mmCIF file of C-alpha atoms in Angstrom:
data_model
loop_
_atom_site.group_PDB
_atom_site.id
_atom_site.type_symbol
_atom_site.label_atom_id
_atom_site.label_comp_id
_atom_site.label_asym_id
_atom_site.label_seq_id
_atom_site.Cartn_x
_atom_site.Cartn_y
_atom_site.Cartn_z
ATOM 1 C CA MET A 1 -0.233 -40.491 -75.042
ATOM 2 C CA THR A 2 3.130 -39.753 -73.486
ATOM 3 C CA GLY A 3 4.561 -43.220 -74.073
ATOM 4 C CA THR A 4 4.255 -46.932 -73.400
ATOM 5 C CA THR A 5 3.803 -48.800 -70.133
ATOM 6 C CA ALA A 6 4.827 -52.141 -71.651
ATOM 7 C CA GLY A 7 7.679 -53.997 -70.001
ATOM 8 C CA GLY A 8 7.381 -52.444 -66.567
ATOM 9 C CA ARG A 9 8.858 -54.041 -63.446
ATOM 10 C CA VAL A 10 8.949 -53.120 -59.781
ATOM 11 C CA ALA A 11 12.235 -51.370 -59.089
ATOM 12 C CA LEU A 12 11.663 -50.265 -55.480
ATOM 13 C CA LEU A 13 9.084 -50.631 -52.704
ATOM 14 C CA VAL A 14 9.067 -48.095 -49.899
ATOM 15 C CA ARG A 15 7.027 -47.567 -46.741
ATOM 16 C CA HIS A 16 6.988 -44.651 -44.283
ATOM 17 C CA PRO A 17 5.732 -45.885 -40.878
ATOM 18 C CA ILE A 18 5.765 -42.384 -39.366
ATOM 19 C CA LYS A 19 4.342 -39.669 -41.578
ATOM 20 C CA SER A 20 7.113 -37.370 -42.835
ATOM 21 C CA ALA A 21 9.678 -38.970 -40.520
ATOM 22 C CA GLY A 22 11.511 -41.788 -42.205
ATOM 23 C CA TYR A 23 11.582 -43.753 -45.482
ATOM 24 C CA GLU A 24 12.221 -47.488 -45.552
ATOM 25 C CA PRO A 25 12.844 -49.569 -48.703
ATOM 26 C CA VAL A 26 11.433 -53.112 -48.396
ATOM 27 C CA GLY A 27 11.794 -56.205 -50.556
ATOM 28 C CA GLU A 28 8.141 -57.187 -50.626
ATOM 29 C CA ALA A 29 4.677 -56.178 -49.491
ATOM 30 C CA VAL A 30 1.253 -57.776 -49.343
ATOM 31 C CA LEU A 31 -1.453 -55.424 -50.570
ATOM 32 C CA ALA A 32 -5.034 -55.741 -49.327
ATOM 33 C CA PRO A 33 -8.144 -54.621 -51.220
ATOM 34 C CA GLY A 34 -9.237 -51.126 -50.264
ATOM 35 C CA ALA A 35 -6.180 -50.553 -48.041
ATOM 36 C CA ALA A 36 -3.155 -48.343 -48.153
ATOM 37 C CA PHE A 37 0.404 -49.666 -48.518
ATOM 38 C CA PRO A 38 1.117 -51.899 -45.512
ATOM 39 C CA PHE A 39 2.731 -50.233 -42.463
ATOM 40 C CA ASP A 40 2.751 -46.887 -44.261
ATOM 41 C CA ARG A 41 1.867 -43.667 -42.358
ATOM 42 C CA VAL A 42 0.669 -45.647 -39.375
ATOM 43 C CA TRP A 43 1.637 -42.754 -37.072
ATOM 44 C CA ALA A 44 1.862 -39.011 -37.451
ATOM 45 C CA VAL A 45 3.188 -36.315 -35.121
ATOM 46 C CA ALA A 46 0.734 -33.499 -34.516
ATOM 47 C CA HIS A 47 2.052 -30.015 -33.684
ATOM 48 C CA ALA A 48 0.850 -27.881 -30.808
ATOM 49 C CA ALA A 49 -1.611 -25.875 -32.938
ATOM 50 C CA ALA A 50 -3.234 -28.947 -34.527
ATOM 51 C CA ARG A 51 -7.006 -29.143 -34.560
ATOM 52 C CA LEU A 52 -7.928 -32.796 -34.055
ATOM 53 C CA THR A 53 -11.078 -34.655 -33.069
ATOM 54 C CA GLU A 54 -11.244 -36.767 -29.905
ATOM 55 C CA PRO A 55 -10.604 -39.551 -30.375
ATOM 56 C CA PRO A 56 -8.416 -38.588 -33.342
ATOM 57 C CA THR A 57 -9.598 -39.386 -36.854
ATOM 58 C CA TRP A 58 -7.915 -38.736 -40.187
ATOM 59 C CA ALA A 59 -6.862 -35.077 -40.473
ATOM 60 C CA PRO A 60 -5.257 -32.953 -43.220
ATOM 61 C CA LYS A 61 -1.489 -32.785 -43.400
ATOM 62 C CA LEU A 62 -1.418 -29.204 -42.097
ATOM 63 C CA GLN A 63 -2.074 -30.612 -38.617
ATOM 64 C CA PHE A 64 1.169 -32.588 -38.577
ATOM 65 C CA LEU A 65 4.933 -32.274 -38.879
ATOM 66 C CA ARG A 66 5.710 -32.545 -42.584
ATOM 67 C CA GLY A 67 8.512 -32.127 -45.093
ATOM 68 C CA TRP A 68 7.006 -28.944 -46.495
ATOM 69 C CA GLY A 69 7.585 -27.316 -43.084
ATOM 70 C CA SER A 70 11.111 -28.686 -42.510
ATOM 71 C CA ALA A 71 13.578 -29.942 -45.085
ATOM 72 C CA GLU A 72 15.477 -31.597 -42.242
ATOM 73 C CA LEU A 73 12.675 -34.151 -41.808
ATOM 74 C CA MET A 74 13.255 -35.380 -45.344
ATOM 75 C CA ALA A 75 16.654 -36.769 -44.276
ATOM 76 C CA VAL A 76 15.149 -39.124 -41.689
ATOM 77 C CA ALA A 77 15.553 -42.766 -42.718
ATOM 78 C CA CYS A 78 14.153 -45.740 -40.836
ATOM 79 C CA THR A 79 13.901 -49.454 -40.364
ATOM 80 C CA SER A 80 10.896 -51.008 -38.704
ATOM 81 C CA ASP A 81 9.566 -54.153 -37.113
ATOM 82 C CA PHE A 82 5.856 -54.544 -37.894
ATOM 83 C CA ASP A 83 5.250 -57.287 -35.351
ATOM 84 C CA ARG A 84 6.851 -55.318 -32.510
ATOM 85 C CA GLY A 85 5.374 -51.986 -33.616
ATOM 86 C CA GLU A 86 8.906 -50.586 -33.471
ATOM 87 C CA VAL A 87 10.592 -48.014 -35.682
ATOM 88 C CA THR A 88 14.307 -47.155 -35.677
ATOM 89 C CA LEU A 89 15.088 -43.667 -36.966
ATOM 90 C CA SER A 90 18.384 -42.234 -38.236
ATOM 91 C CA HIS A 91 19.448 -38.803 -39.435
ATOM 92 C CA PRO A 92 22.781 -37.183 -40.281
ATOM 93 C CA ARG A 93 22.561 -34.930 -37.202
ATOM 94 C CA ARG A 94 20.634 -37.089 -34.749
ATOM 95 C CA PRO A 95 21.535 -40.268 -32.843
ATOM 96 C CA THR A 96 19.978 -43.464 -34.183
ATOM 97 C CA GLU A 97 17.205 -44.527 -31.809
ATOM 98 C CA SER A 98 14.336 -47.015 -31.689
ATOM 99 C CA PHE A 99 10.783 -46.208 -30.654
ATOM 100 C CA ARG A 100 7.481 -47.960 -30.106
ATOM 101 C CA PRO A 101 5.207 -45.002 -30.858
ATOM 102 C CA ASP A 102 2.154 -46.643 -29.249
ATOM 103 C CA ASP A 103 3.957 -46.583 -25.913
ATOM 104 C CA PRO A 104 3.459 -43.190 -24.198
ATOM 105 C CA ALA A 105 7.026 -43.012 -22.916
ATOM 106 C CA ASP A 106 8.452 -43.828 -26.334
ATOM 107 C CA ALA A 107 6.082 -41.377 -27.970
ATOM 108 C CA ALA A 108 7.489 -38.648 -25.703
ATOM 109 C CA ARG A 109 11.043 -39.693 -26.625
ATOM 110 C CA LEU A 110 10.099 -39.621 -30.312
ATOM 111 C CA ILE A 111 8.813 -36.048 -29.986
ATOM 112 C CA ASP A 112 12.068 -35.034 -28.261
ATOM 113 C CA TRP A 113 14.076 -36.734 -31.014
ATOM 114 C CA LEU A 114 12.188 -34.842 -33.733
ATOM 115 C CA ARG A 115 12.121 -31.454 -32.025
ATOM 116 C CA PRO A 116 15.615 -30.268 -33.230
ATOM 117 C CA LEU A 117 14.567 -31.089 -36.811
ATOM 118 C CA TRP A 118 11.492 -28.876 -36.698
ATOM 119 C CA PRO A 119 11.755 -25.037 -37.000
ATOM 120 C CA GLY A 120 11.434 -23.161 -33.711
ATOM 121 C CA THR A 121 9.296 -20.618 -35.518
ATOM 122 C CA ARG A 122 6.529 -23.196 -36.041
ATOM 123 C CA PRO A 123 4.205 -24.777 -33.434
ATOM 124 C CA GLU A 124 6.262 -27.420 -31.676
ATOM 125 C CA PRO A 125 5.840 -31.207 -31.980
ATOM 126 C CA ALA A 126 3.199 -32.145 -29.401
ATOM 127 C CA ARG A 127 1.533 -35.518 -29.848
ATOM 128 C CA VAL A 128 1.909 -38.845 -31.645
ATOM 129 C CA ILE A 129 -1.315 -39.869 -33.406
ATOM 130 C CA ARG A 130 -2.533 -43.260 -34.606
ATOM 131 C CA VAL A 131 -5.966 -43.991 -36.043
ATOM 132 C CA PRO A 132 -6.628 -47.762 -36.064
ATOM 133 C CA GLY A 133 -7.401 -49.014 -39.560
ATOM 134 C CA GLN A 134 -6.637 -45.642 -41.152
ATOM 135 C CA ALA A 135 -3.350 -44.662 -42.770
ATOM 136 C CA LEU A 136 -2.480 -41.038 -42.042
ATOM 137 C CA THR A 137 -1.661 -40.236 -45.642
ATOM 138 C CA ASP A 138 -2.395 -36.878 -47.256
ATOM 139 C CA GLN A 139 -5.653 -38.366 -48.649
ATOM 140 C CA ASN A 140 -8.618 -39.371 -46.485
ATOM 141 C CA GLN A 141 -8.992 -42.572 -48.512
ATOM 142 C CA PRO A 142 -6.677 -45.597 -48.799
ATOM 143 C CA LEU A 143 -4.504 -45.092 -51.865
ATOM 144 C CA VAL A 144 -1.086 -46.414 -52.907
ATOM 145 C CA SER A 145 1.368 -44.170 -54.736
ATOM 146 C CA ILE A 146 3.073 -45.388 -57.885
ATOM 147 C CA ASN A 147 6.051 -43.603 -59.498
ATOM 148 C CA SER A 148 8.247 -44.152 -62.546
ATOM 149 C CA THR A 149 12.049 -44.319 -62.480
ATOM 150 C CA ALA A 150 12.061 -43.125 -66.103
ATOM 151 C CA SER A 151 10.108 -40.006 -65.200
ATOM 152 C CA LEU A 152 12.562 -39.414 -62.344
ATOM 153 C CA ALA A 153 15.494 -39.793 -64.731
ATOM 154 C CA ASP A 154 13.862 -37.402 -67.208
ATOM 155 C CA LEU A 155 13.285 -34.782 -64.531
ATOM 156 C CA SER A 156 16.828 -35.283 -63.195
ATOM 157 C CA ALA A 157 18.289 -34.724 -66.691
ATOM 158 C CA ARG A 158 16.232 -31.591 -67.133
ATOM 159 C CA MET A 159 17.463 -30.220 -63.801
ATOM 160 C CA GLY A 160 21.060 -31.411 -64.283
ATOM 161 C CA VAL A 161 21.152 -33.166 -60.900
ATOM 162 C CA PRO A 162 20.455 -36.776 -59.905
ATOM 163 C CA LEU A 163 17.253 -36.813 -57.851
ATOM 164 C CA SER A 164 16.711 -39.466 -55.209
ATOM 165 C CA PRO A 165 13.333 -41.286 -55.370
ATOM 166 C CA HIS A 166 12.987 -40.612 -51.662
ATOM 167 C CA ARG A 167 12.280 -36.960 -52.391
ATOM 168 C CA PHE A 168 8.855 -38.121 -53.607
ATOM 169 C CA ARG A 169 7.895 -40.472 -50.746
ATOM 170 C CA GLY A 170 6.356 -43.045 -53.116
ATOM 171 C CA ASN A 171 5.354 -46.602 -52.334
ATOM 172 C CA ILE A 172 5.927 -48.427 -55.649
ATOM 173 C CA TRP A 173 8.576 -47.433 -58.191
ATOM 174 C CA VAL A 174 8.318 -48.935 -61.683
ATOM 175 C CA GLU A 175 11.172 -49.220 -64.173
ATOM 176 C CA GLY A 176 10.780 -49.884 -67.894
ATOM 177 C CA TRP A 177 7.937 -47.449 -68.641
ATOM 178 C CA ALA A 178 8.438 -44.547 -71.025
ATOM 179 C CA PRO A 179 8.878 -41.245 -69.125
ATOM 180 C CA TRP A 180 5.543 -39.878 -67.882
ATOM 181 C CA ALA A 181 3.543 -42.738 -69.378
ATOM 182 C CA GLU A 182 2.052 -43.387 -65.909
ATOM 183 C CA LEU A 183 0.003 -40.194 -66.190
ATOM 184 C CA ASP A 184 -1.919 -41.738 -69.099
ATOM 185 C CA LEU A 185 -3.060 -44.663 -66.925
ATOM 186 C CA VAL A 186 -5.609 -42.663 -64.919
ATOM 187 C CA GLY A 187 -8.882 -44.593 -65.015
ATOM 188 C CA GLN A 188 -7.198 -47.840 -66.037
ATOM 189 C CA GLU A 189 -6.316 -51.026 -64.119
ATOM 190 C CA ILE A 190 -2.869 -52.565 -63.824
ATOM 191 C CA ALA A 191 -1.567 -55.781 -62.294
ATOM 192 C CA ILE A 192 1.574 -55.805 -60.143
ATOM 193 C CA GLY A 193 2.710 -59.194 -58.947
ATOM 194 C CA ALA A 194 -0.431 -60.911 -57.611
ATOM 195 C CA ALA A 195 -2.263 -57.628 -56.938
ATOM 196 C CA ARG A 196 -4.471 -55.518 -59.150
ATOM 197 C CA LEU A 197 -4.878 -51.737 -58.829
ATOM 198 C CA ARG A 198 -6.944 -49.002 -60.492
ATOM 199 C CA ILE A 199 -5.126 -45.758 -61.207
ATOM 200 C CA GLU A 200 -7.177 -42.906 -59.731
ATOM 201 C CA GLU A 201 -5.390 -39.583 -60.238
ATOM 202 C CA PRO A 202 -2.029 -37.836 -60.655
ATOM 203 C CA ILE A 203 -0.133 -36.841 -57.534
ATOM 204 C CA GLY A 204 0.235 -33.071 -57.152
ATOM 205 C CA ARG A 205 3.555 -32.260 -55.511
ATOM 206 C CA CYS A 206 4.817 -29.625 -53.062
ATOM 207 C CA ARG A 207 8.143 -28.054 -52.207
ATOM 208 C CA ALA A 208 9.056 -30.901 -49.839
ATOM 209 C CA THR A 209 10.395 -32.625 -52.972
ATOM 210 C CA GLY A 210 13.074 -29.941 -53.184
ATOM 211 C CA ALA A 211 14.727 -31.281 -50.020
ATOM 212 C CA ASN A 212 17.707 -33.660 -50.275
ATOM 213 C CA PRO A 213 16.944 -36.905 -48.354
ATOM 214 C CA GLU A 214 20.650 -37.410 -47.660
ATOM 215 C CA THR A 215 21.465 -33.973 -46.289
ATOM 216 C CA GLY A 216 18.177 -32.441 -45.204
ATOM 217 C CA ALA A 217 18.944 -29.308 -47.253
ATOM 218 C CA GLN A 218 16.513 -27.610 -49.636
ATOM 219 C CA ASP A 219 18.664 -27.790 -52.755
ATOM 220 C CA ALA A 220 16.507 -28.325 -55.840
ATOM 221 C CA ASP A 221 13.602 -26.410 -57.395
ATOM 222 C CA THR A 222 11.631 -29.503 -58.390
ATOM 223 C CA MET A 223 8.347 -27.572 -58.488
ATOM 224 C CA GLY A 224 9.736 -24.957 -60.846
ATOM 225 C CA ALA A 225 11.302 -27.610 -63.058
ATOM 226 C CA LEU A 226 8.032 -29.560 -63.305
ATOM 227 C CA GLU A 227 6.041 -26.435 -64.155
ATOM 228 C CA ALA A 228 8.566 -25.118 -66.684
ATOM 229 C CA GLY A 229 9.293 -28.432 -68.315
ATOM 230 C CA TYR A 230 5.905 -30.127 -68.366
ATOM 231 C CA GLY A 231 3.293 -27.478 -67.606
ATOM 232 C CA HIS A 232 2.189 -29.070 -64.308
ATOM 233 C CA THR A 233 3.477 -30.057 -60.882
ATOM 234 C CA ASP A 234 2.341 -33.659 -60.937
ATOM 235 C CA PHE A 235 4.699 -36.580 -60.350
ATOM 236 C CA GLY A 236 3.417 -40.168 -60.043
ATOM 237 C CA VAL A 237 -0.123 -41.438 -59.642
ATOM 238 C CA PHE A 238 -2.399 -42.639 -56.849
ATOM 239 C CA ALA A 239 -3.911 -46.111 -57.171
ATOM 240 C CA ARG A 240 -6.623 -48.043 -55.371
ATOM 241 C CA VAL A 241 -6.033 -51.726 -54.575
ATOM 242 C CA ILE A 242 -8.955 -53.671 -55.995
ATOM 243 C CA ALA A 243 -7.485 -57.163 -55.675
ATOM 244 C CA GLY A 244 -4.870 -57.882 -53.061
ATOM 245 C CA GLY A 245 -1.755 -59.985 -53.271
ATOM 246 C CA ARG A 246 1.960 -60.115 -52.733
ATOM 247 C CA LEU A 247 4.367 -58.030 -54.744
ATOM 248 C CA THR A 248 8.136 -58.067 -54.686
ATOM 249 C CA VAL A 249 10.964 -56.094 -56.249
ATOM 250 C CA GLY A 250 11.365 -57.392 -59.812
ATOM 251 C CA ASP A 251 7.699 -58.293 -60.317
ATOM 252 C CA GLU A 252 6.201 -57.555 -63.736
ATOM 253 C CA VAL A 253 3.796 -54.661 -64.011
ATOM 254 C CA ARG A 254 1.042 -55.282 -66.592
ATOM 255 C CA ALA A 255 -1.408 -52.723 -67.902
#
């Protein structure tokens, strides 16, 4: 065992309405059984070389714009209106604009807004994708990501730099656990607020986590630090919602 998970509480809840293009802290969320985090990865932007079915279904992340391909995308922040299907994006080097990605004209504007943040050496942004009832996460099944603030602090101390949680694009951040104790929960159930989840597997990370979400610069070797310090490149865990319910920042997390 790496440590205890007693005394955990929700420190942060985050959704990402457009895959790899904007993080949004929220105060609460209502989880549904067998569903992803609400309003998370509802849309994704496919590039010109993407191989998609018609109509589109879930597809691997290589078909879309993603932080691995552009550190600049990691500095996109957002606010959203679920009822209006509207997302407002901001970036240090782009004007703040609002989009309704389901509207074809707004989808075209969204692609134009993202184009300067995507390398010209890669296939260009081409199409906004939505698959009704299917979150466009990196997994083809509905999972929620859970991360630990203590593990983040431990990794930050090892690297000598404060790391933002938004490097890791997680949904639920828990404070009060011992560092890395979440990795011992695989196969177990936990309760968060009124919801219950089963921890399925660790989250393997990629070099997108090396990008600074404030500047859009690749400035930290998180992958090297994970491998050298812990013998793996996992950070956080995926969980499946088995009983739905509301959760809010400050809720107790019970193993």
